[in-house]
CSV table of C-alpha atoms and ligand atoms in Angstrom, one decimal:
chain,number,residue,atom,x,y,z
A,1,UNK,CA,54.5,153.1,8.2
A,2,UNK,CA,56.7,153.3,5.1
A,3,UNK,CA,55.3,155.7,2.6
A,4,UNK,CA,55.1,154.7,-1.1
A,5,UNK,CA,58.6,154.9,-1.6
A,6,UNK,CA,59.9,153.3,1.2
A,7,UNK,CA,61.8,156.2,2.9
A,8,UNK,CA,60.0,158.1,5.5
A,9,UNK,CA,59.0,155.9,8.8
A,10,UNK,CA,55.3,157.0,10.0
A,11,UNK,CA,54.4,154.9,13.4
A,12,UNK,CA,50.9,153.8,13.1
A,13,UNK,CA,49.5,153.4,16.1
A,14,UNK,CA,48.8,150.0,18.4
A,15,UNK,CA,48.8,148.2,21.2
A,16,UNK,CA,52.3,147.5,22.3
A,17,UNK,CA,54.4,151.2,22.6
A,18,UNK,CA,57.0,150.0,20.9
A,19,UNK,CA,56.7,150.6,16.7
A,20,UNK,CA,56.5,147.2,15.2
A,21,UNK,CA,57.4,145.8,11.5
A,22,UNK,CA,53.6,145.2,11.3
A,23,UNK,CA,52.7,148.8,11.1
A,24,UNK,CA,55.0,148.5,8.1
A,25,UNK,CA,52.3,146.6,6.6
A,26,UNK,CA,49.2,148.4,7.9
A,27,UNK,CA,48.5,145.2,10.3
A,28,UNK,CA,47.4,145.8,13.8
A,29,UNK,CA,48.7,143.3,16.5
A,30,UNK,CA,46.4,141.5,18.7
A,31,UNK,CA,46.6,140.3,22.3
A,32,UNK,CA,46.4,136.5,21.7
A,33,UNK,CA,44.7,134.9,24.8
A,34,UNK,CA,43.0,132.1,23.1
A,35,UNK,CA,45.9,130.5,22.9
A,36,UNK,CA,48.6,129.1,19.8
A,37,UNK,CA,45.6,129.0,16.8
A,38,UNK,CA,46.1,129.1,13.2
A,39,UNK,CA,43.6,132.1,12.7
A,40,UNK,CA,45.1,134.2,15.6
A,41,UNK,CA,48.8,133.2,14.0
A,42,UNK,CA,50.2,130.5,16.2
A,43,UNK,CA,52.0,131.8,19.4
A,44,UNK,CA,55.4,133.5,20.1
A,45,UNK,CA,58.9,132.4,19.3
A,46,UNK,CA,61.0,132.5,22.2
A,47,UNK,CA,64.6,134.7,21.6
A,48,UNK,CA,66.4,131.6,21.2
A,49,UNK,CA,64.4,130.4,18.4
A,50,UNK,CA,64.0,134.0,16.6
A,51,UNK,CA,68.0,133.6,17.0
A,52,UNK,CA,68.6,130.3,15.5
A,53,UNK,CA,66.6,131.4,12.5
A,54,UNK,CA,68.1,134.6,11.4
A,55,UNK,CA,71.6,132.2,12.0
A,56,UNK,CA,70.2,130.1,9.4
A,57,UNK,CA,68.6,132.0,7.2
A,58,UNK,CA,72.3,133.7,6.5
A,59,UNK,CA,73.4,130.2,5.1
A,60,UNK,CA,72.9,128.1,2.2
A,61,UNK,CA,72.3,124.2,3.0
A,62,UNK,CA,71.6,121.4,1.3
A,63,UNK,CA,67.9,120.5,2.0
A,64,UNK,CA,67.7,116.6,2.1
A,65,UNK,CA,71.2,116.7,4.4
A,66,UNK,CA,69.3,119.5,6.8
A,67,UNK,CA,66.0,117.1,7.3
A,68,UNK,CA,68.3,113.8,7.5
A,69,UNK,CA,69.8,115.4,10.1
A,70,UNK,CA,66.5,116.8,11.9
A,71,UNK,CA,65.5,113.1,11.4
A,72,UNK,CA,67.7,111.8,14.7
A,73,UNK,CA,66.8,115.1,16.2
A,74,UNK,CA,63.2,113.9,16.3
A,75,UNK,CA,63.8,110.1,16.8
A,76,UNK,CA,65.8,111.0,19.8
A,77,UNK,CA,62.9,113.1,21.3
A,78,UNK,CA,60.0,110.7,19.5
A,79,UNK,CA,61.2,107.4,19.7
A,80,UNK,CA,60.5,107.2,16.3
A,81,UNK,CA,62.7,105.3,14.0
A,82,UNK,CA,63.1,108.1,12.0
A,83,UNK,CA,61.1,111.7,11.3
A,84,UNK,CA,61.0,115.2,9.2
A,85,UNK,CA,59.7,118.8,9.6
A,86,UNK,CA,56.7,119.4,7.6
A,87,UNK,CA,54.8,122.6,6.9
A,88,UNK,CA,52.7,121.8,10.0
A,89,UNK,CA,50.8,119.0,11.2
A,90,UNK,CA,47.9,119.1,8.2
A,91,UNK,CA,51.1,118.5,6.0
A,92,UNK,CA,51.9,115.8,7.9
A,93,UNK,CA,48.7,114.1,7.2
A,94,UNK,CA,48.8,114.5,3.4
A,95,UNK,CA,52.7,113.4,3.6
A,96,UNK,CA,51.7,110.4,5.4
A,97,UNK,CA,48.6,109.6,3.8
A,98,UNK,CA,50.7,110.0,0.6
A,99,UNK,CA,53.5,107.5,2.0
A,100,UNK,CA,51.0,105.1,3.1
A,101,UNK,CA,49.6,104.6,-0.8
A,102,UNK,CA,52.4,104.7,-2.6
A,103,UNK,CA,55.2,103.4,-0.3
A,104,UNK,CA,58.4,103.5,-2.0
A,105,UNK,CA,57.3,103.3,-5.8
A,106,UNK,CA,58.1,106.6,-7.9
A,107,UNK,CA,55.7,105.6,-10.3
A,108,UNK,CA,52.8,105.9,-7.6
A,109,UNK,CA,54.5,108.8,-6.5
A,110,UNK,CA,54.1,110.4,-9.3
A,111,UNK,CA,50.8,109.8,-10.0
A,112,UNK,CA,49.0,111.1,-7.1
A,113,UNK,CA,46.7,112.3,-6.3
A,114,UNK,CA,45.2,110.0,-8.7
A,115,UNK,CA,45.0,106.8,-7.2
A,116,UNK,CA,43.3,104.5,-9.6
A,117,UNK,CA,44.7,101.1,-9.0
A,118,UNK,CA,46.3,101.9,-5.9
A,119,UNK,CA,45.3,101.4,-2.6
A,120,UNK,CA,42.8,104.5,-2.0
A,121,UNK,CA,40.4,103.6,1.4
A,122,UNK,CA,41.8,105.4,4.6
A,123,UNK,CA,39.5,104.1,7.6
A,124,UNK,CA,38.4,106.6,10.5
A,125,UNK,CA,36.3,106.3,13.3
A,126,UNK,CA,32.9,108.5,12.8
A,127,UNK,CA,33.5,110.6,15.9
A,128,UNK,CA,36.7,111.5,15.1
A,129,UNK,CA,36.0,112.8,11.7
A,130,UNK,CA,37.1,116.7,11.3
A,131,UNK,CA,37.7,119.6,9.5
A,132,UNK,CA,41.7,118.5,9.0
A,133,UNK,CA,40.8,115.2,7.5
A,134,UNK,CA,40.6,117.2,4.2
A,135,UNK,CA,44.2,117.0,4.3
A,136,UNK,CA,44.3,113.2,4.1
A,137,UNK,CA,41.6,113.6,1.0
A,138,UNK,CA,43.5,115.6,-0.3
A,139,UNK,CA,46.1,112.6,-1.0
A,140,UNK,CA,43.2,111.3,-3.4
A,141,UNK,CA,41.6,108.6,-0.9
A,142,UNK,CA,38.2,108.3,0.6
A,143,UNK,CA,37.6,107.9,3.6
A,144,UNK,CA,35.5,105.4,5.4
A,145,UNK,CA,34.0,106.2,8.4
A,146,UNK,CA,33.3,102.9,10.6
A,147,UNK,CA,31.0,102.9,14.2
A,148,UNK,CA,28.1,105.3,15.2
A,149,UNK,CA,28.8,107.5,18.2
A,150,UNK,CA,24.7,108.2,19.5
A,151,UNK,CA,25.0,110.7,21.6
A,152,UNK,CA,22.3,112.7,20.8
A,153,UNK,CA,19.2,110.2,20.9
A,154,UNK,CA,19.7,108.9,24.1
A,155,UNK,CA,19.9,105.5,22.8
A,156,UNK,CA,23.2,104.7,22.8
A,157,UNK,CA,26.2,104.7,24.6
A,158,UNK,CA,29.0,103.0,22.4
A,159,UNK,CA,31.4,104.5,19.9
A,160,UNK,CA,33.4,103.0,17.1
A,161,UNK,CA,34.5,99.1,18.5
A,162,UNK,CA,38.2,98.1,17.5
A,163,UNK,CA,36.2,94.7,15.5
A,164,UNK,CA,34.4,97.6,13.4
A,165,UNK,CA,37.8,98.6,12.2
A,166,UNK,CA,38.5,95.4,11.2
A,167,UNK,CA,35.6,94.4,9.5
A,168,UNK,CA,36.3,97.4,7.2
A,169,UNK,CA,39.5,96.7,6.1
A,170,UNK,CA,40.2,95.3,2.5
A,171,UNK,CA,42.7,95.0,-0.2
A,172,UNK,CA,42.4,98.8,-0.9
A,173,UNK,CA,42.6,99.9,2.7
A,174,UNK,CA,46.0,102.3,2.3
A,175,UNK,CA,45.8,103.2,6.5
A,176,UNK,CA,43.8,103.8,9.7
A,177,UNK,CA,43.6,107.4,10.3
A,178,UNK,CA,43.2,108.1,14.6
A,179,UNK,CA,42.9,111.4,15.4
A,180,UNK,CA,44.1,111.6,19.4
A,181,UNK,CA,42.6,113.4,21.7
A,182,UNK,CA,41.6,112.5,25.8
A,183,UNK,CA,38.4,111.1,24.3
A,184,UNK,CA,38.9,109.3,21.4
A,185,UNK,CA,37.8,105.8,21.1
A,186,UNK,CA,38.5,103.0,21.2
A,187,UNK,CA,42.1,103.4,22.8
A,188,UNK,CA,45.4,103.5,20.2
A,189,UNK,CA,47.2,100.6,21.2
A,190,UNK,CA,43.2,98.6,20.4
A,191,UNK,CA,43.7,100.0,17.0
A,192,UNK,CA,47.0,99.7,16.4
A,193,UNK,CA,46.6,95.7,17.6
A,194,UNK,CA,44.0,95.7,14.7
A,195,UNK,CA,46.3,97.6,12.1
A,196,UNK,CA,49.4,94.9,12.6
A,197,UNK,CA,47.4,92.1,12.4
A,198,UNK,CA,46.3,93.3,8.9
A,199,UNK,CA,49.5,94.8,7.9
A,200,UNK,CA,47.8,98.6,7.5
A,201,UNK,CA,49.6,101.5,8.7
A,202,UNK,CA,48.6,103.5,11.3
A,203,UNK,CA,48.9,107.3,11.1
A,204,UNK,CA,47.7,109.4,14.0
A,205,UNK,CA,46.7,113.4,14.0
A,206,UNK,CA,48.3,114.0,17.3
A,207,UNK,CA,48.4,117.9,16.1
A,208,UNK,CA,47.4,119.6,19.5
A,209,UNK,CA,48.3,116.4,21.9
A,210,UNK,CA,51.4,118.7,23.4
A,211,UNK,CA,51.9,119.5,26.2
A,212,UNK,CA,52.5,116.9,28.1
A,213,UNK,CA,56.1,116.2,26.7
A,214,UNK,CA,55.7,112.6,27.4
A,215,UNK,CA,53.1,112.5,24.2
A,216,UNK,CA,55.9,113.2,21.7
A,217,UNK,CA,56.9,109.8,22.5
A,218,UNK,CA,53.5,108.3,23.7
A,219,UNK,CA,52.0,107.1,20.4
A,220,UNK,CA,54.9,106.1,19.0
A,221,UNK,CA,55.3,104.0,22.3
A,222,UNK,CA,51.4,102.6,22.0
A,223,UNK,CA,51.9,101.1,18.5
A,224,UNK,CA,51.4,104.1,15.2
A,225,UNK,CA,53.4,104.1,12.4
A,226,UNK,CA,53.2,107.9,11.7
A,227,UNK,CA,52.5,110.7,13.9
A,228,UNK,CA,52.0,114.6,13.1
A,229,UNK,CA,52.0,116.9,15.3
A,230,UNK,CA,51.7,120.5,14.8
A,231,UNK,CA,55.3,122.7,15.6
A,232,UNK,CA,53.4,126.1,15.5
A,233,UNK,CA,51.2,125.2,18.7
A,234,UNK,CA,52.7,124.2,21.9
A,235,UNK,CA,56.1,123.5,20.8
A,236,UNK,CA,56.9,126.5,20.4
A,237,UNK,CA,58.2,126.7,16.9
A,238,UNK,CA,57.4,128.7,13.9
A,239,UNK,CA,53.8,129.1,13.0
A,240,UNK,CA,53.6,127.2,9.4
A,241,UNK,CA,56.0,124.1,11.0
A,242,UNK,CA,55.3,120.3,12.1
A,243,UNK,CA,56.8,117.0,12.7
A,244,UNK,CA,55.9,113.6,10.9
A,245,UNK,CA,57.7,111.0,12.6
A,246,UNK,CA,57.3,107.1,12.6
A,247,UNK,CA,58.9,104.0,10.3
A,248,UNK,CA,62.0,104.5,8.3
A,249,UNK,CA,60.1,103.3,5.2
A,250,UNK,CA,57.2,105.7,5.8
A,251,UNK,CA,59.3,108.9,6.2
A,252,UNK,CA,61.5,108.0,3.6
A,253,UNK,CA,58.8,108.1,1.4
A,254,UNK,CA,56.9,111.3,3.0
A,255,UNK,CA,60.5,113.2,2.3
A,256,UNK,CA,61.0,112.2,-1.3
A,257,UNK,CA,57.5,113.5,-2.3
A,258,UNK,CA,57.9,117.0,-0.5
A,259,UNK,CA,61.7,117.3,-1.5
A,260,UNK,CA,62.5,119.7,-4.2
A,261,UNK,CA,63.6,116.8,-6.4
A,262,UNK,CA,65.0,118.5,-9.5
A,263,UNK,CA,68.3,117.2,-10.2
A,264,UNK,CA,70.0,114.3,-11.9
A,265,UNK,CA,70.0,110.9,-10.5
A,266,UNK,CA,74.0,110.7,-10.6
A,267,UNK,CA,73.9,114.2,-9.4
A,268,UNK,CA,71.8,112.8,-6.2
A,269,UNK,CA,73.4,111.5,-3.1
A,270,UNK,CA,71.1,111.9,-0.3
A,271,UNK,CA,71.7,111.0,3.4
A,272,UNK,CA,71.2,107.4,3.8
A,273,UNK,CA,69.7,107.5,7.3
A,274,UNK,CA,67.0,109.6,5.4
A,275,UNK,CA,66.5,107.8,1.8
A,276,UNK,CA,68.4,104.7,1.2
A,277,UNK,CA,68.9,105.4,-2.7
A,278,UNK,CA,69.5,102.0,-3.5
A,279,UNK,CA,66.3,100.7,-2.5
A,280,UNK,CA,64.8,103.5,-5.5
A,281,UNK,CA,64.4,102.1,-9.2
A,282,UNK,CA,64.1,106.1,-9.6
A,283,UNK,CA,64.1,110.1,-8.8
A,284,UNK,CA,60.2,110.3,-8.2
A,285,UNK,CA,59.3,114.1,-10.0
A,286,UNK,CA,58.0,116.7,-7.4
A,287,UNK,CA,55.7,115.3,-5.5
A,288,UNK,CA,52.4,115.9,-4.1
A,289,UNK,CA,54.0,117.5,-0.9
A,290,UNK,CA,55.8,119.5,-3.2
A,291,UNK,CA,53.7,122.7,-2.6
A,292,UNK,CA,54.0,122.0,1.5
A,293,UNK,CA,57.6,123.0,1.2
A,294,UNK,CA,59.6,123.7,4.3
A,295,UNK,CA,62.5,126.7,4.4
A,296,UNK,CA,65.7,125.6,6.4
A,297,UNK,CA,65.0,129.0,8.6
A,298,UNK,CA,61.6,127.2,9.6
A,299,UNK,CA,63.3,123.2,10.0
A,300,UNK,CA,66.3,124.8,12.4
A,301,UNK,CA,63.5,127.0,14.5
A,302,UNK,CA,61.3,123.8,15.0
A,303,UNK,CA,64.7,121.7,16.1
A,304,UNK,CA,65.7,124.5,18.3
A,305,UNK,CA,61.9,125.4,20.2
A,306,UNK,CA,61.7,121.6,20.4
A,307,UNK,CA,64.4,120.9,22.2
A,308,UNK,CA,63.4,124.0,24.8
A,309,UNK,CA,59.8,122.3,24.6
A,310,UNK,CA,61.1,119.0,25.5
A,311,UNK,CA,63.8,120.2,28.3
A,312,UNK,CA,60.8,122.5,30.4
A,313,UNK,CA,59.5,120.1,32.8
A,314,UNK,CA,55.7,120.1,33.3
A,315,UNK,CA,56.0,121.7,36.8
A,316,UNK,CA,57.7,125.1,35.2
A,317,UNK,CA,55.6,125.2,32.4
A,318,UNK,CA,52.4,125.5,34.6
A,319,UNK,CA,54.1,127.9,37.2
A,320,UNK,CA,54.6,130.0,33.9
A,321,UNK,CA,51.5,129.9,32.7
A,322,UNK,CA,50.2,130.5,36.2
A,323,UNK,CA,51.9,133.2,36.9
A,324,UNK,CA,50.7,135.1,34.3
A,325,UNK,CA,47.3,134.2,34.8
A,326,UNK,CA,47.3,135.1,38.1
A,327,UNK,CA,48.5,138.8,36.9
A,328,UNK,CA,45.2,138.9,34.8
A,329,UNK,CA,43.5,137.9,37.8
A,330,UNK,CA,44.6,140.7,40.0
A,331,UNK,CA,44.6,143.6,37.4
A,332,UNK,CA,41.1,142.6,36.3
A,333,UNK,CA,40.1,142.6,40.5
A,334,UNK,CA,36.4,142.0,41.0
A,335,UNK,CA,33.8,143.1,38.3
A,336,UNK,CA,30.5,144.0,39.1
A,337,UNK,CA,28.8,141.7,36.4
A,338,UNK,CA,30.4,138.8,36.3
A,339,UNK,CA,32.7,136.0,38.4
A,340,UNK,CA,36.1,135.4,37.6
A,341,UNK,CA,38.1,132.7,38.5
A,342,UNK,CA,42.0,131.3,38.1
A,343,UNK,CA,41.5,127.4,37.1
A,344,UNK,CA,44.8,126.3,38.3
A,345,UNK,CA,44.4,122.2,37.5
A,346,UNK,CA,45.5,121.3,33.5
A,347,UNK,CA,46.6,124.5,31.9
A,348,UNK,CA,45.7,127.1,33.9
A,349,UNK,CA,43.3,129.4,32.9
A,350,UNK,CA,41.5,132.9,33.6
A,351,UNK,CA,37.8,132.6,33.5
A,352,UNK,CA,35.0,135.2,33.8
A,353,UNK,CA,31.5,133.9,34.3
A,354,UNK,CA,29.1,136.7,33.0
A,355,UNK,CA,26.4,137.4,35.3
A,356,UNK,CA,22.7,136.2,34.0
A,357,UNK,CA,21.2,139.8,33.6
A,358,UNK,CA,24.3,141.7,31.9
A,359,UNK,CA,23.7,143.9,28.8
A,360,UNK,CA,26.0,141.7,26.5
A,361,UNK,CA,26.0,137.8,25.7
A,362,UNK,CA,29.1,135.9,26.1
A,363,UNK,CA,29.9,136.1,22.2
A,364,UNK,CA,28.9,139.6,22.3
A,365,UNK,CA,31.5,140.3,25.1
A,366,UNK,CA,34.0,138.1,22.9
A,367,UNK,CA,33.2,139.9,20.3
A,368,UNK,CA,33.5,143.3,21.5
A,369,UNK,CA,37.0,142.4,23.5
A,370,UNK,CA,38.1,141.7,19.8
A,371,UNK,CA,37.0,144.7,18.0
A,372,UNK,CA,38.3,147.5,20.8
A,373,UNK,CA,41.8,148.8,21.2
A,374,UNK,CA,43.8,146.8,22.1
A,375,UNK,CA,41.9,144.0,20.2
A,376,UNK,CA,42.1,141.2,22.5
A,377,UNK,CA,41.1,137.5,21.4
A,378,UNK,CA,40.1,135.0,24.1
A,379,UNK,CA,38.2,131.6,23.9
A,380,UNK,CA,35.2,131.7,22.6
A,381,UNK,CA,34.4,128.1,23.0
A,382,UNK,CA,32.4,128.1,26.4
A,383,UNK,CA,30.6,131.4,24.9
A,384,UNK,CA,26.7,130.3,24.8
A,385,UNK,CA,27.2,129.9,28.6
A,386,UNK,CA,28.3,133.3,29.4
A,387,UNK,CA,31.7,131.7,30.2
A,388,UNK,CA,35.2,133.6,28.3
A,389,UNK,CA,38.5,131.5,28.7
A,390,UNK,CA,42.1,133.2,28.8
A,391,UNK,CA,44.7,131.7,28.0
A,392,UNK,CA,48.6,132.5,29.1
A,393,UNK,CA,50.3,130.3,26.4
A,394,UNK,CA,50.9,133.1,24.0
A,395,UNK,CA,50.6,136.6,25.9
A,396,UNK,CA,53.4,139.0,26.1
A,397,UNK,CA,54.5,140.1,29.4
A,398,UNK,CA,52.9,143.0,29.3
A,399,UNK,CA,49.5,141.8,28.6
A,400,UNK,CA,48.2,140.8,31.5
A,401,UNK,CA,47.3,143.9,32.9
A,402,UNK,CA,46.0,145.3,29.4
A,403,UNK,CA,43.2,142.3,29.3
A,404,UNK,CA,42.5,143.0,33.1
A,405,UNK,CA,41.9,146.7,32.5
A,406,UNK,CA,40.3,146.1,29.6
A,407,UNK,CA,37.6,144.1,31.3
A,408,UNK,CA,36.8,146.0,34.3
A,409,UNK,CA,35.9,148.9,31.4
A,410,UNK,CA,33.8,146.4,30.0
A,411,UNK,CA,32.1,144.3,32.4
A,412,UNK,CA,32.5,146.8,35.7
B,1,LIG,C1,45.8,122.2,14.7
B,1,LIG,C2,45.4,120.9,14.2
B,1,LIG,C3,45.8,120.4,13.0
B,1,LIG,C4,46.6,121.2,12.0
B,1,LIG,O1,47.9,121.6,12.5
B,1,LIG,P1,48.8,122.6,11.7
B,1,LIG,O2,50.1,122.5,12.3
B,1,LIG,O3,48.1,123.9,11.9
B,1,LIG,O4,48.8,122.2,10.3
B,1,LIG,C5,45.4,119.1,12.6
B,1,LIG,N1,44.7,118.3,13.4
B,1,LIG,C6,44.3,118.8,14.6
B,1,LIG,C7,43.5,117.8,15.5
B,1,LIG,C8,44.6,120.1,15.1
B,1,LIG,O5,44.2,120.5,16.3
């Protein structure tokens, strides 16, 4: 570490051999083998993307030129008619939520998140309610929650029904929020039949829906008019990064109210496949995207792990992954109080099974991978069975064989 004054260089130790900027900082790094979370700071930028952004940081752009022309970037990979980079896919659902009330009026723009007199319902299905809806709250609607998922009474074996959707929409519906996911129901293109034939938007949280690649085009294909999805997770690109993509109308007014709009309307001459200026009675003020602002280091490492993300074909990506969860695998060997097993179908996966009768409960074993040296985070989702996932997406080469001796000094 850096002492006081900045001069003499103190390595503090840490997992990896080489010293590292964190220790600058006092921060210890973690083996991340849950895989590209928010809490355990995304996943890793490949060389190529760390590359592209020290290229752009030593420039000055223009910021509504540099997202007009990520805009056919991501319509080219999306389908979408037109699309931005947003501060990650929760700021893609206020941006959108934002576009879908106020559509291209400055005044509304201005105005939010008070929505008095605006359109101000967004409609969800119950079961798909979660904790990154407060995003599309946060845009100053309420949301109404339509169907009754019973899965815990026995009685019932329905969810939300596309007519349910219907039957809530009104004069102050701004959009249909669907959050994708394998499960979700009932399908998109049900709701999105429902959202034409009553003119409401259709936004979908399509966050963590990567990989395959053929979802960055998928939902676009089955009938939403906005999609976020979350750069920081399997794309590849930096951690606080996303993409909203969808209708021209939409974006354009997601981009004006996250734009740094400070200057003169004379003065203003944005891109025109981005904001058609002639269709504005005005320069909305900063908007209420304003605080989700994107640096042109973060929009050109998003364009640049996207187009990697996009160009791997499924087969290599799982051989990757694989790979390296076949080197945990072999440096973990057999343990004498649990099972382990490589899951190669999906996204392969390391899994040990604790046995019954061993000293520590699965969250207990999670718990105590976490807080040794080198602090190792794996899924805890399966936990209350005993069961610890591991994933590849976001381990460093050498890693592999620190989990796998790491366990066998833990579980034998
Ligand atoms: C991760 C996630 C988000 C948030 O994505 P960020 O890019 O971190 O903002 C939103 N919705 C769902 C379903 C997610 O999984």
């Amino acid at each position: 570490m850096f002492d006081d004054v900045g001069l003499t260089w103190r390595p503090a130790p840490l997992h990896h051999a080489t010293v590292s900027i964190y220790d600058t900082i006092g921060v210890r790094t973690i083996i991340n083998a849950k895989g590209p979370s928010t809490r355990v700071s995304g996943g890793l930028l490949a060389p190529e993307v760390t590359a592209a952004m020290k290229e752009a940081a030593e420039y000055c752009v223009d910021m509504a030129e540099i997202q007009a022309g990520a805009s056919k970037i991501i319509s080219q990979v999306t389908g979408a008619e037109a699309g931005i980079v947003t501060s990650g896919a929760a700021a893609g659902l206020l941006l959108g939520t934002a576009a879908c009330i106020t559509g291209l009026d400055p005044g509304k723009m201005a105005r939010l998140p008070d929505t008095t007199g605006m359109k101000n319902e967004v409609i969800m299905v119950r079961s798909q309610r979660n904790f990154y809806d407060h995003a599309v709250r946060a845009a100053g609607v309420k949301i109404i929650e339509v169907g009754l998922p019973d899965r815990v009474a026995g009685a019932g074996v329905r969810d939300a029904e596309p007519w349910e959707i219907a039957e809530a929409i009104t004069d102050r519906t701004a959009a249909i929020l669907y959050v994708a996911n394998g499960n979700s129901r009932p399908p998109l293109e049900d709701v999105a039949r429902v959202a034409h034939s009553r003119h409401v938007p259709l936004l979908v949280d399509a966050a963590a829906q990567l990989p395959p690649v053929s979802n960055l085009r998928k939902f676009i294909a089955a009938g939403a008019d906005l999609v976020a999805f979350s750069g920081g997770k399997a794309i590849g690109g930096p951690q606080g990064s996303g993409i909203l993509c969808g209708g021209r109308d939409l974006i354009m007014s997601a981009i004006l109210q996250q734009l740094d709009l400070d200057i003169a309307w004379e003065q203003w001459s944005p891109p025109s496949n981005l904001i058609d200026k002639n269709r504005l009675v005005g320069l909305p003020p900063h908007g209420i995207g304003r605080p989700c602002k994107v640096g042109k280091e973060t929009i050109v490492g998003l364009l640049v792990a996207l187009k990697r993300f996009a160009a791997e074909s499924e087969q290599s990506r799982h051989d990757r992954y694989l790979a390296l969860v076949k080197r945990i695998d072999s440096s973990t060997g057999s343990l004498r109080n649990a099972k382990t097993e490589v899951r190669e179908g999906g996204t392969p996966k390391f899994v040990v099974t604790l046995d019954r009768g061993f000293r520590m409960s699965g969250m207990e074993a999670c718990l105590a991978l976490q807080n040794g040296t080198p602090s190792i985070h794996a899924d805890p989702s399966q936990a209350a069975n005993g069961v610890i996932g591991f994933s590849a997406a976001c381990l460093r080469q050498e890693d592999p064989e620190a989990i796998g001796k790491r366990l066998r000094d833990l579980i034998g």
